[in-house]
Coordinates of C-alpha atoms in Angstrom, one line a residue:
H123 CA 70.6 152.1 122.8
S124 CA 67.6 150.2 121.6
P125 CA 64.0 150.9 122.6
E126 CA 63.7 148.6 125.7
V127 CA 66.8 150.1 127.4
I128 CA 65.8 152.3 130.3
V129 CA 67.3 153.7 133.5
T130 CA 65.2 152.9 136.5
G131 CA 66.3 153.6 140.1
G132 CA 69.7 154.5 138.8
V133 CA 70.2 151.1 137.2
L134 CA 70.5 150.5 133.4
R135 CA 67.8 147.9 132.5
I136 CA 68.2 146.1 129.1
G137 CA 65.2 144.2 128.0
P138 CA 65.2 141.0 126.0
A139 CA 66.9 141.4 122.5
N140 CA 68.1 144.9 123.3
V141 CA 71.5 146.6 123.5
A142 CA 73.2 149.6 125.1
A143 CA 76.6 150.8 123.8
R144 CA 79.1 153.5 124.7
M145 CA 80.7 154.6 121.4
G146 CA 84.5 155.2 121.5
G147 CA 87.8 153.6 120.8
W148 CA 89.2 151.8 123.8
Q149 CA 92.2 149.4 123.6
N150 CA 93.8 148.8 127.0
L151 CA 91.1 149.1 129.6
D152 CA 90.0 148.3 133.1
L153 CA 86.2 148.0 133.0
T154 CA 84.2 147.3 136.1
F155 CA 80.5 147.0 136.6
R156 CA 77.7 145.3 138.6
V157 CA 75.4 143.0 136.6
R158 CA 72.2 141.1 137.4
Y159 CA 70.1 139.1 135.1
T160 CA 66.8 137.2 135.1
G161 CA 65.2 134.9 132.6
P162 CA 66.5 132.4 130.2
G163 CA 69.1 133.5 127.7
E164 CA 72.5 135.2 127.6
T165 CA 74.0 138.5 128.7
H166 CA 76.7 139.8 126.3
I167 CA 79.4 142.3 127.0
S168 CA 81.3 143.4 123.9
Y169 CA 84.6 145.4 124.0
R170 CA 87.0 146.6 121.3
A171 CA 83.9 146.3 119.1
T172 CA 84.2 147.6 115.5
E173 CA 82.8 146.6 112.1
N174 CA 85.8 144.2 111.9
G175 CA 84.9 142.2 115.0
S176 CA 84.9 142.3 118.8
Y177 CA 85.7 140.5 122.0
L178 CA 82.5 139.0 123.4
L179 CA 82.0 137.9 127.0
I180 CA 78.9 135.8 127.4
L181 CA 77.3 135.1 130.7
V182 CA 74.9 132.1 130.8
E183 CA 73.5 130.4 133.8
E184 CA 76.4 128.1 134.5
R185 CA 79.4 129.4 132.6
I186 CA 81.1 132.4 131.0
I187 CA 82.7 132.3 127.6
L188 CA 85.1 134.7 126.0
L189 CA 84.9 134.8 122.2
K190 CA 86.7 136.8 119.4
T191 CA 84.3 137.6 116.6
A192 CA 84.9 138.6 113.0
P193 CA 82.5 139.3 110.1
H194 CA 81.7 136.3 108.0
A195 CA 83.6 133.9 110.3
E196 CA 82.7 131.5 113.2
P197 CA 83.5 133.1 116.6
E198 CA 86.8 131.9 118.0
E199 CA 86.6 130.7 121.7
L200 CA 89.5 132.2 123.7
A201 CA 88.5 130.8 127.1
Q202 CA 85.6 129.6 129.2
A203 CA 84.9 129.0 132.9
T204 CA 82.2 127.7 135.2
P205 CA 82.4 130.0 138.3
E206 CA 80.0 129.2 141.1
S207 CA 78.6 132.7 141.4
L208 CA 76.5 133.0 138.2
A209 CA 73.1 132.6 139.8
S210 CA 70.2 134.4 138.2
G211 CA 68.8 137.4 140.1
T212 CA 72.1 138.0 142.0
W213 CA 74.3 141.0 141.6
L214 CA 77.8 140.1 140.3
D215 CA 80.8 142.4 140.4
V216 CA 82.6 142.0 137.1
R217 CA 86.0 143.3 136.1
I218 CA 87.5 143.1 132.6
V219 CA 91.1 144.1 132.3
V220 CA 92.7 144.1 128.8
E221 CA 96.4 144.9 128.4
G222 CA 97.8 144.3 124.9
N223 CA 96.8 140.8 124.1
K224 CA 96.0 139.6 127.7
H225 CA 92.4 139.5 129.0
T226 CA 91.7 138.9 132.7
I227 CA 88.1 138.5 133.8
S228 CA 87.1 138.6 137.5
I229 CA 83.8 138.0 139.2
D230 CA 83.3 139.1 142.8
D231 CA 87.0 139.8 143.1
E232 CA 88.1 136.3 141.9
V233 CA 89.9 135.8 138.6
V234 CA 87.7 133.3 136.7
L235 CA 89.4 133.3 133.3
T236 CA 92.5 134.6 131.5
A237 CA 93.2 134.5 127.8
R238 CA 95.7 135.8 125.3
D239 CA 95.1 136.7 121.7
P240 CA 98.2 136.6 119.5
Q241 CA 96.4 139.0 117.0
P242 CA 94.6 141.5 119.2
L243 CA 91.8 143.6 117.8
P244 CA 92.1 147.4 117.4
P245 CA 90.4 149.8 119.8
G246 CA 86.6 149.9 119.8
T247 CA 83.3 150.4 121.5
I248 CA 81.8 148.8 124.6
S249 CA 78.3 147.4 124.8
F250 CA 75.9 145.4 127.0
A251 CA 73.1 143.2 125.5
S252 CA 70.4 140.8 126.5
H253 CA 69.5 137.8 124.3
G254 CA 66.7 135.3 124.5
E255 CA 64.1 136.1 127.2
R256 CA 66.7 137.6 129.5
T257 CA 66.6 141.1 131.1
T258 CA 70.0 142.4 132.2
E259 CA 70.6 145.2 134.7
V260 CA 73.9 147.1 134.8
D261 CA 75.1 149.4 137.5
D262 CA 78.2 151.2 138.8
V263 CA 80.1 151.1 135.5
T264 CA 83.7 152.4 135.6
L265 CA 86.0 152.5 132.7
Q266 CA 89.7 153.3 133.0
V267 CA 92.0 153.6 130.1
L268 CA 95.3 151.9 130.8
A269 CA 98.8 152.8 129.5
G270 CA 98.9 152.4 125.8
G271 CA 95.1 152.6 125.6
T272 CA 93.0 155.1 123.8
G273 CA 89.7 156.6 124.4
P274 CA 87.0 158.7 122.7
E275 CA 87.7 162.1 121.3
P276 CA 88.0 164.6 124.2
V277 CA 84.8 166.6 124.9
A278 CA 85.1 170.3 124.4
R279 CA 84.7 172.1 127.8
E280 CA 83.7 175.6 128.3
T281 CA 86.1 177.5 130.6
L282 CA 84.3 179.7 133.1
P283 CA 85.8 183.0 134.2
P284 CA 87.1 183.0 137.8
A285 CA 84.4 183.8 140.4
T286 CA 84.5 187.3 141.7
T287 CA 83.4 188.6 145.1
P288 CA 81.0 191.6 145.0
T289 CA 82.3 194.7 146.8

């Protein structure tokens, strides 16, 4: 994460022009989180992000936009919507489901956009960012890998011996 990313009161707060990322390699995923933002600018959620591009969900005051990015190319718009529930300062429940080439984005349990990409990107990282003068807060993040998806390398775990009862 960048310098102006902190956790306060259990909430991840991303200051203007800052980013927080979870490195890994996710392909088919179900990502849910709560987000709230204040100030002019944009909130970006990237997924399947690698040096070869990413999917970028942009939240602005009146609309959301799903882009596919690639180095040295203009972003390709996959879909956009104007849901009513994008007010600044309000917690939004966001869900991003990606299965193969299909993307489904929901806000507050309502599907607000769907898109298909005939040439899906490979697995990649997930990140949250604030742009302009915006501060973005993120809470209750849940990431589930769906069938056919991948994840980060497994973390080595220490196996503890069974507990014994003193005699």
